Amino acid sequence: MARKKVIEIVLDTETTGLDYTKEKMVEFAAVRLENGKIKDEFQTLINPQQHIRKSSIAIHGITPEMVEDAPTEEEIIPKILEFIGDYPIVAHNAIFDFCFINEASKRVTGKGINNERIDTQQMFKEIYPELEAHGLNALTEKFNVELTNHHRAMGDTMGLALAYPKLKKLYLQKYDWEHKQLDNVEYLFERYLRVQSVITTLQSELQDLKSVFKLHFELGGAPIQSEEGDLLVYNSKQTFGYDFEVIKPVLEEIGALGKAARLNTGFVDRLVNGHSLDEDKREIIKNARLELTETRNVQVIKNNKICS
């Protein structure tokens, strides 16, 4: 029996900014994968006919002069949609690229796209949750794929297209194992709760041991070396609380405000989506968005508390 042909479209976009409801694409690139092999490619600059934010130019390097003679959205979207067809879209943080293409399609054709969305960033996180970073750089490095011309659409697309089949193989193996466990899901939930209880107990045990070690050092004890050479030492560090409003002007003056103050993005999202801001302030905050991400989590509700 002939092998079934699996077609997927790996793609990347570069944009004027990050808010897909207002910004537009300035570059699009895609490759057609057939059973994991590159069979065709498509790339184009796009004249957005609007301002390109300096923060975006700093990332992708695409200037107004570079897109001045490029096709407009109205001219290029039909060709992009033809290349994509109704095949699954594969992208790193796929919701970002999907939203920009979808909005452009609605503006030009009057309707959005319905392609399946495959997010390689989510896949990568599931396969290697222990890694500190899950960006495209980390993905290509993990699978020994050279990522050239990073942050240009075709460079990122090619890097992802070469790494994706390797990631997909592991992901499907994991999915197959997970699928085989579905008949046991009630038992596995009970097992999950037991493991969670053991972890909580072990964390308490670790804290008890650390308390003994702390007492050892506070009574003048010397550092302890294990048989394998690991060394247990004691450190003391003092920290201060600060009046933020007093030090804020100084931090701004020396350019350190961003490092000193961590933004509560959840609070800002709730603020923008609420009703307490006037439209001007809401627009200022929206225009300051740096990225769009999507998270999917399983949670346990226990004793009226939500646990990850």
PDB file of C-alpha atoms in Angstrom:
ATOM      1  CA  MET A   1       0.000   0.000   0.000  1.00  0.00           C
ATOM      2  CA  ALA A   2       1.326   3.431  -0.965  1.00  0.00           C
ATOM      3  CA  ARG A   3       2.307   5.701   1.882  1.00  0.00           C
ATOM      4  CA  LYS A   4      -0.228   8.413   2.625  1.00  0.00           C
ATOM      5  CA  LYS A   5       1.025  11.864   1.644  1.00  0.00           C
ATOM      6  CA  VAL A   6       1.039  14.227   4.631  1.00  0.00           C
ATOM      7  CA  ILE A   7       1.269  17.880   3.611  1.00  0.00           C
ATOM      8  CA  GLU A   8       2.021  20.649   6.122  1.00  0.00           C
ATOM      9  CA  ILE A   9       2.889  24.314   5.650  1.00  0.00           C
ATOM     10  CA  VAL A  10       5.701  25.632   7.832  1.00  0.00           C
ATOM     11  CA  LEU A  11       5.660  29.427   7.928  1.00  0.00           C
ATOM     12  CA  ASP A  12       6.804  32.615   9.620  1.00  0.00           C
ATOM     13  CA  THR A  13       5.813  36.264   9.437  1.00  0.00           C
ATOM     14  CA  GLU A  14       7.492  39.559  10.246  1.00  0.00           C
ATOM     15  CA  THR A  15       5.240  42.468  11.124  1.00  0.00           C
ATOM     16  CA  THR A  16       4.996  46.227  11.706  1.00  0.00           C
ATOM     17  CA  GLY A  17       4.171  45.582  15.368  1.00  0.00           C
ATOM     18  CA  LEU A  18       2.640  43.042  17.689  1.00  0.00           C
ATOM     19  CA  ASP A  19      -1.066  43.886  17.872  1.00  0.00           C
ATOM     20  CA  TYR A  20      -2.598  41.840  15.047  1.00  0.00           C
ATOM     21  CA  THR A  21      -5.773  43.946  15.128  1.00  0.00           C
ATOM     22  CA  LYS A  22      -3.843  47.053  14.048  1.00  0.00           C
ATOM     23  CA  GLU A  23      -0.466  45.998  12.691  1.00  0.00           C
ATOM     24  CA  LYS A  24       0.292  44.255   9.398  1.00  0.00           C
ATOM     25  CA  MET A  25       2.766  41.824   7.892  1.00  0.00           C
ATOM     26  CA  VAL A  26       5.902  43.131   6.193  1.00  0.00           C
ATOM     27  CA  GLU A  27       7.290  39.716   5.263  1.00  0.00           C
ATOM     28  CA  PHE A  28       5.901  36.228   4.794  1.00  0.00           C
ATOM     29  CA  ALA A  29       7.695  32.963   4.133  1.00  0.00           C
ATOM     30  CA  ALA A  30       6.489  29.375   3.956  1.00  0.00           C
ATOM     31  CA  VAL A  31       7.647  25.960   2.839  1.00  0.00           C
ATOM     32  CA  ARG A  32       5.535  22.997   1.842  1.00  0.00           C
ATOM     33  CA  LEU A  33       6.454  19.784   3.617  1.00  0.00           C
ATOM     34  CA  GLU A  34       5.432  16.448   2.154  1.00  0.00           C
ATOM     35  CA  ASN A  35       6.037  13.649   4.643  1.00  0.00           C
ATOM     36  CA  GLY A  36       8.646  15.837   6.341  1.00  0.00           C
ATOM     37  CA  LYS A  37      10.523  16.746   3.148  1.00  0.00           C
ATOM     38  CA  ILE A  38      10.673  20.276   1.698  1.00  0.00           C
ATOM     39  CA  LYS A  39       8.954  20.289  -1.703  1.00  0.00           C
ATOM     40  CA  ASP A  40       8.182  23.938  -2.381  1.00  0.00           C
ATOM     41  CA  GLU A  41       8.732  27.375  -0.889  1.00  0.00           C
ATOM     42  CA  PHE A  42       7.242  30.848  -1.057  1.00  0.00           C
ATOM     43  CA  GLN A  43       8.485  34.151   0.302  1.00  0.00           C
ATOM     44  CA  THR A  44       7.698  37.804  -0.176  1.00  0.00           C
ATOM     45  CA  LEU A  45       8.129  41.215   1.346  1.00  0.00           C
ATOM     46  CA  ILE A  46       4.856  43.075   1.818  1.00  0.00           C
ATOM     47  CA  ASN A  47       4.186  46.797   1.693  1.00  0.00           C
ATOM     48  CA  PRO A  48       1.983  47.331   4.761  1.00  0.00           C
ATOM     49  CA  GLN A  49       1.091  50.869   3.680  1.00  0.00           C
ATOM     50  CA  GLN A  50       1.532  51.987   7.251  1.00  0.00           C
ATOM     51  CA  HIS A  51       4.233  52.836   9.781  1.00  0.00           C
ATOM     52  CA  ILE A  52       6.711  50.137  10.825  1.00  0.00           C
ATOM     53  CA  ARG A  53       7.531  50.452  14.514  1.00  0.00           C
ATOM     54  CA  LYS A  54      11.153  51.079  15.410  1.00  0.00           C
ATOM     55  CA  SER A  55      10.994  48.247  17.972  1.00  0.00           C
ATOM     56  CA  SER A  56      10.007  45.859  15.158  1.00  0.00           C
ATOM     57  CA  ILE A  57      12.697  47.133  12.785  1.00  0.00           C
ATOM     58  CA  ALA A  58      15.232  46.521  15.566  1.00  0.00           C
ATOM     59  CA  ILE A  59      14.224  42.839  15.530  1.00  0.00           C
ATOM     60  CA  HIS A  60      13.781  41.966  11.857  1.00  0.00           C
ATOM     61  CA  GLY A  61      15.665  44.818  10.187  1.00  0.00           C
ATOM     62  CA  ILE A  62      12.974  45.441   7.554  1.00  0.00           C
ATOM     63  CA  THR A  63      12.740  49.180   6.836  1.00  0.00           C
ATOM     64  CA  PRO A  64      10.094  51.215   4.969  1.00  0.00           C
ATOM     65  CA  GLU A  65      12.526  51.590   2.063  1.00  0.00           C
ATOM     66  CA  MET A  66      12.828  47.805   1.729  1.00  0.00           C
ATOM     67  CA  VAL A  67       9.070  47.312   1.313  1.00  0.00           C
ATOM     68  CA  GLU A  68       8.363  50.440  -0.721  1.00  0.00           C
ATOM     69  CA  ASP A  69       8.089  48.543  -4.020  1.00  0.00           C
ATOM     70  CA  ALA A  70       6.825  45.267  -2.505  1.00  0.00           C
ATOM     71  CA  PRO A  71       3.289  44.014  -3.239  1.00  0.00           C
ATOM     72  CA  THR A  72       0.553  45.325  -0.987  1.00  0.00           C
ATOM     73  CA  GLU A  73      -1.585  43.178   1.271  1.00  0.00           C
ATOM     74  CA  GLU A  74      -4.416  43.218  -1.275  1.00  0.00           C
ATOM     75  CA  GLU A  75      -2.062  42.002  -3.992  1.00  0.00           C
ATOM     76  CA  ILE A  76      -0.224  39.276  -2.081  1.00  0.00           C
ATOM     77  CA  ILE A  77      -2.796  37.732   0.261  1.00  0.00           C
ATOM     78  CA  PRO A  78      -4.533  35.710  -2.487  1.00  0.00           C
ATOM     79  CA  LYS A  79      -1.156  34.163  -3.407  1.00  0.00           C
ATOM     80  CA  ILE A  80      -0.360  33.448   0.248  1.00  0.00           C
ATOM     81  CA  LEU A  81      -3.745  31.790   0.755  1.00  0.00           C
ATOM     82  CA  GLU A  82      -3.259  29.758  -2.413  1.00  0.00           C
ATOM     83  CA  PHE A  83       0.094  28.463  -1.161  1.00  0.00           C
ATOM     84  CA  ILE A  84      -1.292  27.651   2.291  1.00  0.00           C
ATOM     85  CA  GLY A  85      -4.435  26.036   0.940  1.00  0.00           C
ATOM     86  CA  ASP A  86      -6.383  24.183   3.625  1.00  0.00           C
ATOM     87  CA  TYR A  87      -3.295  22.385   4.953  1.00  0.00           C
ATOM     88  CA  PRO A  88      -2.180  22.523   8.596  1.00  0.00           C
ATOM     89  CA  ILE A  89      -0.068  25.567   9.499  1.00  0.00           C
ATOM     90  CA  VAL A  90       3.122  24.867  11.448  1.00  0.00           C
ATOM     91  CA  ALA A  91       4.782  27.774  13.268  1.00  0.00           C
ATOM     92  CA  HIS A  92       6.687  28.561  16.453  1.00  0.00           C
ATOM     93  CA  ASN A  93       4.194  30.341  18.723  1.00  0.00           C
ATOM     94  CA  ALA A  94       1.686  29.684  15.962  1.00  0.00           C
ATOM     95  CA  ILE A  95      -1.064  31.883  17.358  1.00  0.00           C
ATOM     96  CA  PHE A  96       0.965  34.988  16.461  1.00  0.00           C
ATOM     97  CA  ASP A  97       1.403  34.168  12.769  1.00  0.00           C
ATOM     98  CA  PHE A  98      -2.092  32.672  12.497  1.00  0.00           C
ATOM     99  CA  CYS A  99      -3.726  35.824  13.849  1.00  0.00           C
ATOM    100  CA  PHE A 100      -1.876  38.114  11.427  1.00  0.00           C
ATOM    101  CA  ILE A 101      -2.697  35.955   8.397  1.00  0.00           C
ATOM    102  CA  ASN A 102      -6.292  35.538   9.557  1.00  0.00           C
ATOM    103  CA  GLU A 103      -6.820  39.295   9.982  1.00  0.00           C
ATOM    104  CA  ALA A 104      -5.238  40.018   6.603  1.00  0.00           C
ATOM    105  CA  SER A 105      -7.463  37.407   4.969  1.00  0.00           C
ATOM    106  CA  LYS A 106     -10.566  38.968   6.524  1.00  0.00           C
ATOM    107  CA  ARG A 107      -9.561  42.422   5.288  1.00  0.00           C
ATOM    108  CA  VAL A 108      -8.885  41.246   1.744  1.00  0.00           C
ATOM    109  CA  THR A 109     -11.370  38.406   1.169  1.00  0.00           C
ATOM    110  CA  GLY A 110     -13.985  39.095   3.815  1.00  0.00           C
ATOM    111  CA  LYS A 111     -13.394  35.795   5.597  1.00  0.00           C
ATOM    112  CA  GLY A 112     -10.787  34.285   7.880  1.00  0.00           C
ATOM    113  CA  ILE A 113      -8.815  31.064   7.588  1.00  0.00           C
ATOM    114  CA  ASN A 114      -9.718  27.738   9.193  1.00  0.00           C
ATOM    115  CA  ASN A 115      -6.434  25.858   8.889  1.00  0.00           C
ATOM    116  CA  GLU A 116      -5.380  23.563  11.698  1.00  0.00           C
ATOM    117  CA  ARG A 117      -2.761  25.322  13.833  1.00  0.00           C
ATOM    118  CA  ILE A 118       0.306  23.324  14.932  1.00  0.00           C
ATOM    119  CA  ASP A 119       2.397  25.155  17.528  1.00  0.00           C
ATOM    120  CA  THR A 120       5.956  23.814  17.646  1.00  0.00           C
ATOM    121  CA  GLN A 121       6.688  25.880  20.744  1.00  0.00           C
ATOM    122  CA  GLN A 122       3.999  24.019  22.697  1.00  0.00           C
ATOM    123  CA  MET A 123       5.262  20.713  21.292  1.00  0.00           C
ATOM    124  CA  PHE A 124       8.823  21.575  22.285  1.00  0.00           C
ATOM    125  CA  LYS A 125       7.731  22.449  25.826  1.00  0.00           C
ATOM    126  CA  GLU A 126       5.926  19.126  26.162  1.00  0.00           C
ATOM    127  CA  ILE A 127       8.899  17.088  24.942  1.00  0.00           C
ATOM    128  CA  TYR A 128      11.570  19.010  26.862  1.00  0.00           C
ATOM    129  CA  PRO A 129       9.848  20.730  29.821  1.00  0.00           C
ATOM    130  CA  GLU A 130      13.124  20.839  31.750  1.00  0.00           C
ATOM    131  CA  LEU A 131      14.810  23.256  29.329  1.00  0.00           C
ATOM    132  CA  GLU A 132      15.129  26.881  30.443  1.00  0.00           C
ATOM    133  CA  ALA A 133      14.242  28.294  27.005  1.00  0.00           C
ATOM    134  CA  HIS A 134      11.811  27.079  24.343  1.00  0.00           C
ATOM    135  CA  GLY A 135      12.329  29.652  21.607  1.00  0.00           C
ATOM    136  CA  LEU A 136      13.237  28.854  18.006  1.00  0.00           C
ATOM    137  CA  ASN A 137      16.930  29.200  18.806  1.00  0.00           C
ATOM    138  CA  ALA A 138      16.676  26.572  21.527  1.00  0.00           C
ATOM    139  CA  LEU A 139      14.665  24.250  19.282  1.00  0.00           C
ATOM    140  CA  THR A 140      17.113  24.342  16.384  1.00  0.00           C
ATOM    141  CA  GLU A 141      20.095  23.946  18.715  1.00  0.00           C
ATOM    142  CA  LYS A 142      18.481  20.906  20.358  1.00  0.00           C
ATOM    143  CA  PHE A 143      18.100  19.167  16.994  1.00  0.00           C
ATOM    144  CA  ASN A 144      21.447  20.341  15.575  1.00  0.00           C
ATOM    145  CA  VAL A 145      19.854  22.504  12.891  1.00  0.00           C
ATOM    146  CA  GLU A 146      21.673  25.636  11.774  1.00  0.00           C
ATOM    147  CA  LEU A 147      19.485  28.722  12.155  1.00  0.00           C
ATOM    148  CA  THR A 148      20.689  31.362   9.714  1.00  0.00           C
ATOM    149  CA  ASN A 149      19.358  34.886   9.183  1.00  0.00           C
ATOM    150  CA  HIS A 150      17.327  34.657  12.396  1.00  0.00           C
ATOM    151  CA  HIS A 151      14.289  36.976  12.604  1.00  0.00           C
ATOM    152  CA  ARG A 152      13.850  37.088   8.847  1.00  0.00           C
ATOM    153  CA  ALA A 153      10.872  35.089   7.688  1.00  0.00           C
ATOM    154  CA  MET A 154      12.561  32.564   5.381  1.00  0.00           C
ATOM    155  CA  GLY A 155      15.545  32.058   7.674  1.00  0.00           C
ATOM    156  CA  ASP A 156      13.271  31.176  10.588  1.00  0.00           C
ATOM    157  CA  THR A 157      10.971  29.121   8.361  1.00  0.00           C
ATOM    158  CA  MET A 158      13.816  27.004   6.996  1.00  0.00           C
ATOM    159  CA  GLY A 159      15.264  26.451  10.459  1.00  0.00           C
ATOM    160  CA  LEU A 160      11.875  25.323  11.747  1.00  0.00           C
ATOM    161  CA  ALA A 161      11.146  23.190   8.676  1.00  0.00           C
ATOM    162  CA  LEU A 162      14.362  21.224   9.229  1.00  0.00           C
ATOM    163  CA  ALA A 163      13.833  20.792  12.976  1.00  0.00           C
ATOM    164  CA  TYR A 164      10.082  20.109  12.895  1.00  0.00           C
ATOM    165  CA  PRO A 165      10.161  16.521  11.526  1.00  0.00           C
ATOM    166  CA  LYS A 166      12.528  15.493  14.330  1.00  0.00           C
ATOM    167  CA  LEU A 167      10.362  17.212  16.939  1.00  0.00           C
ATOM    168  CA  LYS A 168       7.199  15.734  15.430  1.00  0.00           C
ATOM    169  CA  LYS A 169       8.592  12.196  15.609  1.00  0.00           C
ATOM    170  CA  LEU A 170       9.212  12.501  19.352  1.00  0.00           C
ATOM    171  CA  TYR A 171       5.915  14.281  19.911  1.00  0.00           C
ATOM    172  CA  LEU A 172       3.941  11.570  18.099  1.00  0.00           C
ATOM    173  CA  GLN A 173       5.708   8.885  20.110  1.00  0.00           C
ATOM    174  CA  LYS A 174       4.751  10.717  23.283  1.00  0.00           C
ATOM    175  CA  TYR A 175       1.201  11.214  21.988  1.00  0.00           C
ATOM    176  CA  ASP A 176       0.905   7.523  21.143  1.00  0.00           C
ATOM    177  CA  TRP A 177       1.976   6.602  24.669  1.00  0.00           C
ATOM    178  CA  GLU A 178      -0.469   9.122  26.139  1.00  0.00           C
ATOM    179  CA  HIS A 179      -3.307   7.852  23.950  1.00  0.00           C
ATOM    180  CA  LYS A 180      -2.727   4.313  25.200  1.00  0.00           C
ATOM    181  CA  GLN A 181      -3.168   5.555  28.786  1.00  0.00           C
ATOM    182  CA  LEU A 182      -6.629   7.071  28.233  1.00  0.00           C
ATOM    183  CA  ASP A 183      -8.454   3.940  29.363  1.00  0.00           C
ATOM    184  CA  ASN A 184      -6.632   4.321  32.680  1.00  0.00           C
ATOM    185  CA  VAL A 185      -7.173   8.062  33.129  1.00  0.00           C
ATOM    186  CA  GLU A 186      -9.159   7.766  36.395  1.00  0.00           C
ATOM    187  CA  TYR A 187      -6.438   5.609  37.928  1.00  0.00           C
ATOM    188  CA  LEU A 188      -3.740   7.930  36.603  1.00  0.00           C
ATOM    189  CA  PHE A 189      -5.443  10.900  38.260  1.00  0.00           C
ATOM    190  CA  GLU A 190      -5.342   9.079  41.598  1.00  0.00           C
ATOM    191  CA  ARG A 191      -1.706   8.244  40.921  1.00  0.00           C
ATOM    192  CA  TYR A 192      -1.028  11.897  40.046  1.00  0.00           C
ATOM    193  CA  LEU A 193      -2.467  12.996  43.390  1.00  0.00           C
ATOM    194  CA  ARG A 194      -0.268  10.463  45.209  1.00  0.00           C
ATOM    195  CA  VAL A 195       2.836  11.695  43.388  1.00  0.00           C
ATOM    196  CA  GLN A 196       1.858  15.268  44.176  1.00  0.00           C
ATOM    197  CA  SER A 197       1.484  14.301  47.856  1.00  0.00           C
ATOM    198  CA  VAL A 198       4.915  12.615  47.839  1.00  0.00           C
ATOM    199  CA  ILE A 199       6.481  15.731  46.287  1.00  0.00           C
ATOM    200  CA  THR A 200       4.924  17.909  48.970  1.00  0.00           C
ATOM    201  CA  THR A 201       6.230  15.547  51.664  1.00  0.00           C
ATOM    202  CA  LEU A 202       9.710  15.477  50.136  1.00  0.00           C
ATOM    203  CA  GLN A 203       9.762  19.270  49.937  1.00  0.00           C
ATOM    204  CA  SER A 204       8.921  19.387  53.652  1.00  0.00           C
ATOM    205  CA  GLU A 205      11.669  16.831  54.350  1.00  0.00           C
ATOM    206  CA  LEU A 206      14.176  18.906  52.394  1.00  0.00           C
ATOM    207  CA  GLN A 207      13.221  21.986  54.382  1.00  0.00           C
ATOM    208  CA  ASP A 208      13.686  20.069  57.646  1.00  0.00           C
ATOM    209  CA  LEU A 209      17.148  18.937  56.544  1.00  0.00           C
ATOM    210  CA  LYS A 210      18.087  22.469  55.534  1.00  0.00           C
ATOM    211  CA  SER A 211      17.004  23.680  58.968  1.00  0.00           C
ATOM    212  CA  VAL A 212      19.415  21.200  60.591  1.00  0.00           C
ATOM    213  CA  PHE A 213      22.230  22.324  58.279  1.00  0.00           C
ATOM    214  CA  LYS A 214      21.456  25.949  59.037  1.00  0.00           C
ATOM    215  CA  LEU A 215      21.661  25.271  62.788  1.00  0.00           C
ATOM    216  CA  HIS A 216      24.966  23.441  62.242  1.00  0.00           C
ATOM    217  CA  PHE A 217      26.529  26.487  60.605  1.00  0.00           C
ATOM    218  CA  GLU A 218      25.002  29.042  62.995  1.00  0.00           C
ATOM    219  CA  LEU A 219      26.612  27.131  65.879  1.00  0.00           C
ATOM    220  CA  GLY A 220      29.996  27.463  64.198  1.00  0.00           C
ATOM    221  CA  GLY A 221      30.075  24.261  62.167  1.00  0.00           C
ATOM    222  CA  ALA A 222      32.491  23.915  59.250  1.00  0.00           C
ATOM    223  CA  PRO A 223      31.526  23.260  55.599  1.00  0.00           C
ATOM    224  CA  ILE A 224      30.640  19.616  54.914  1.00  0.00           C
ATOM    225  CA  GLN A 225      31.982  17.690  51.931  1.00  0.00           C
ATOM    226  CA  SER A 226      30.252  14.623  50.519  1.00  0.00           C
ATOM    227  CA  GLU A 227      32.071  11.469  49.416  1.00  0.00           C
ATOM    228  CA  GLU A 228      31.582  12.583  45.798  1.00  0.00           C
ATOM    229  CA  GLY A 229      33.037  16.015  46.481  1.00  0.00           C
ATOM    230  CA  ASP A 230      29.879  18.133  46.759  1.00  0.00           C
ATOM    231  CA  LEU A 231      30.329  20.914  49.295  1.00  0.00           C
ATOM    232  CA  LEU A 232      27.699  22.208  51.715  1.00  0.00           C
ATOM    233  CA  VAL A 233      28.310  25.823  52.769  1.00  0.00           C
ATOM    234  CA  TYR A 234      26.351  28.558  54.483  1.00  0.00           C
ATOM    235  CA  ASN A 235      25.692  32.002  53.019  1.00  0.00           C
ATOM    236  CA  SER A 236      24.033  35.059  54.490  1.00  0.00           C
ATOM    237  CA  LYS A 237      22.608  37.791  52.286  1.00  0.00           C
ATOM    238  CA  GLN A 238      20.915  41.007  53.362  1.00  0.00           C
ATOM    239  CA  THR A 239      18.233  42.699  51.274  1.00  0.00           C
ATOM    240  CA  PHE A 240      16.315  45.935  51.675  1.00  0.00           C
ATOM    241  CA  GLY A 241      12.825  47.129  50.901  1.00  0.00           C
ATOM    242  CA  TYR A 242      12.533  50.366  48.917  1.00  0.00           C
ATOM    243  CA  ASP A 243      10.022  53.149  48.420  1.00  0.00           C
ATOM    244  CA  PHE A 244       9.487  52.676  44.683  1.00  0.00           C
ATOM    245  CA  GLU A 245       8.082  56.151  44.035  1.00  0.00           C
ATOM    246  CA  VAL A 246      11.198  57.730  45.570  1.00  0.00           C
ATOM    247  CA  ILE A 247      13.742  55.695  43.582  1.00  0.00           C
ATOM    248  CA  LYS A 248      11.787  55.552  40.301  1.00  0.00           C
ATOM    249  CA  PRO A 249      13.200  58.843  38.873  1.00  0.00           C
ATOM    250  CA  VAL A 250      16.754  57.649  39.553  1.00  0.00           C
ATOM    251  CA  LEU A 251      16.111  54.281  37.915  1.00  0.00           C
ATOM    252  CA  GLU A 252      14.610  56.000  34.878  1.00  0.00           C
ATOM    253  CA  GLU A 253      17.542  58.395  34.604  1.00  0.00           C
ATOM    254  CA  ILE A 254      20.137  55.624  34.544  1.00  0.00           C
ATOM    255  CA  GLY A 255      18.057  53.358  32.297  1.00  0.00           C
ATOM    256  CA  ALA A 256      17.614  50.645  34.925  1.00  0.00           C
ATOM    257  CA  LEU A 257      13.862  50.857  35.520  1.00  0.00           C
ATOM    258  CA  GLY A 258      13.109  47.872  33.269  1.00  0.00           C
ATOM    259  CA  LYS A 259      15.489  45.620  35.187  1.00  0.00           C
ATOM    260  CA  ALA A 260      14.475  46.846  38.625  1.00  0.00           C
ATOM    261  CA  ALA A 261      10.686  46.596  38.160  1.00  0.00           C
ATOM    262  CA  ARG A 262       9.036  43.451  36.802  1.00  0.00           C
ATOM    263  CA  LEU A 263       5.782  44.118  34.981  1.00  0.00           C
ATOM    264  CA  ASN A 264       2.687  42.277  36.208  1.00  0.00           C
ATOM    265  CA  THR A 265       1.398  41.330  32.749  1.00  0.00           C
ATOM    266  CA  GLY A 266      -1.661  39.566  34.124  1.00  0.00           C
ATOM    267  CA  PHE A 267      -2.750  42.747  35.888  1.00  0.00           C
ATOM    268  CA  VAL A 268      -2.122  44.820  32.754  1.00  0.00           C
ATOM    269  CA  ASP A 269      -4.186  42.402  30.619  1.00  0.00           C
ATOM    270  CA  ARG A 270      -7.068  42.647  33.071  1.00  0.00           C
ATOM    271  CA  LEU A 271      -6.724  46.430  33.067  1.00  0.00           C
ATOM    272  CA  VAL A 272      -6.866  46.670  29.265  1.00  0.00           C
ATOM    273  CA  ASN A 273      -9.824  44.282  29.031  1.00  0.00           C
ATOM    274  CA  GLY A 274     -11.726  46.006  31.833  1.00  0.00           C
ATOM    275  CA  HIS A 275     -13.765  49.189  31.844  1.00  0.00           C
ATOM    276  CA  SER A 276     -11.749  51.483  34.130  1.00  0.00           C
ATOM    277  CA  LEU A 277      -9.466  52.975  31.440  1.00  0.00           C
ATOM    278  CA  ASP A 278     -10.406  55.614  28.908  1.00  0.00           C
ATOM    279  CA  GLU A 279      -9.764  54.692  25.274  1.00  0.00           C
ATOM    280  CA  ASP A 280      -6.601  56.797  24.888  1.00  0.00           C
ATOM    281  CA  LYS A 281      -4.849  55.089  27.793  1.00  0.00           C
ATOM    282  CA  ARG A 282      -6.070  51.703  26.603  1.00  0.00           C
ATOM    283  CA  GLU A 283      -4.519  52.347  23.175  1.00  0.00           C
ATOM    284  CA  ILE A 284      -1.192  53.433  24.685  1.00  0.00           C
ATOM    285  CA  ILE A 285      -0.948  50.159  26.588  1.00  0.00           C
ATOM    286  CA  LYS A 286      -2.008  48.070  23.576  1.00  0.00           C
ATOM    287  CA  ASN A 287       0.645  49.733  21.426  1.00  0.00           C
ATOM    288  CA  ALA A 288       3.295  48.765  23.980  1.00  0.00           C
ATOM    289  CA  ARG A 289       2.698  45.032  23.548  1.00  0.00           C
ATOM    290  CA  LEU A 290       5.884  43.089  22.849  1.00  0.00           C
ATOM    291  CA  GLU A 291       4.641  39.565  22.160  1.00  0.00           C
ATOM    292  CA  LEU A 292       1.610  37.357  21.879  1.00  0.00           C
ATOM    293  CA  THR A 293       1.775  33.912  23.468  1.00  0.00           C
ATOM    294  CA  GLU A 294      -0.642  31.122  24.277  1.00  0.00           C
ATOM    295  CA  THR A 295      -0.471  28.801  27.287  1.00  0.00           C
ATOM    296  CA  ARG A 296      -2.413  25.609  27.937  1.00  0.00           C
ATOM    297  CA  ASN A 297      -2.411  24.052  31.387  1.00  0.00           C
ATOM    298  CA  VAL A 298      -4.019  21.221  33.289  1.00  0.00           C
ATOM    299  CA  GLN A 299      -5.135  22.210  36.779  1.00  0.00           C
ATOM    300  CA  VAL A 300      -6.389  20.371  39.838  1.00  0.00           C
ATOM    301  CA  ILE A 301      -9.118  21.973  41.960  1.00  0.00           C
ATOM    302  CA  LYS A 302      -8.599  20.719  45.507  1.00  0.00           C
ATOM    303  CA  ASN A 303     -10.222  22.074  48.651  1.00  0.00           C
ATOM    304  CA  ASN A 304     -11.450  25.066  46.641  1.00  0.00           C
ATOM    305  CA  LYS A 305      -7.878  25.882  45.608  1.00  0.00           C
ATOM    306  CA  ILE A 306      -6.425  25.564  42.113  1.00  0.00           C
ATOM    307  CA  CYS A 307      -3.118  23.705  41.871  1.00  0.00           C
ATOM    308  CA  SER A 308      -1.015  23.445  38.718  1.00  0.00           C
TER     309      SER A 308
END
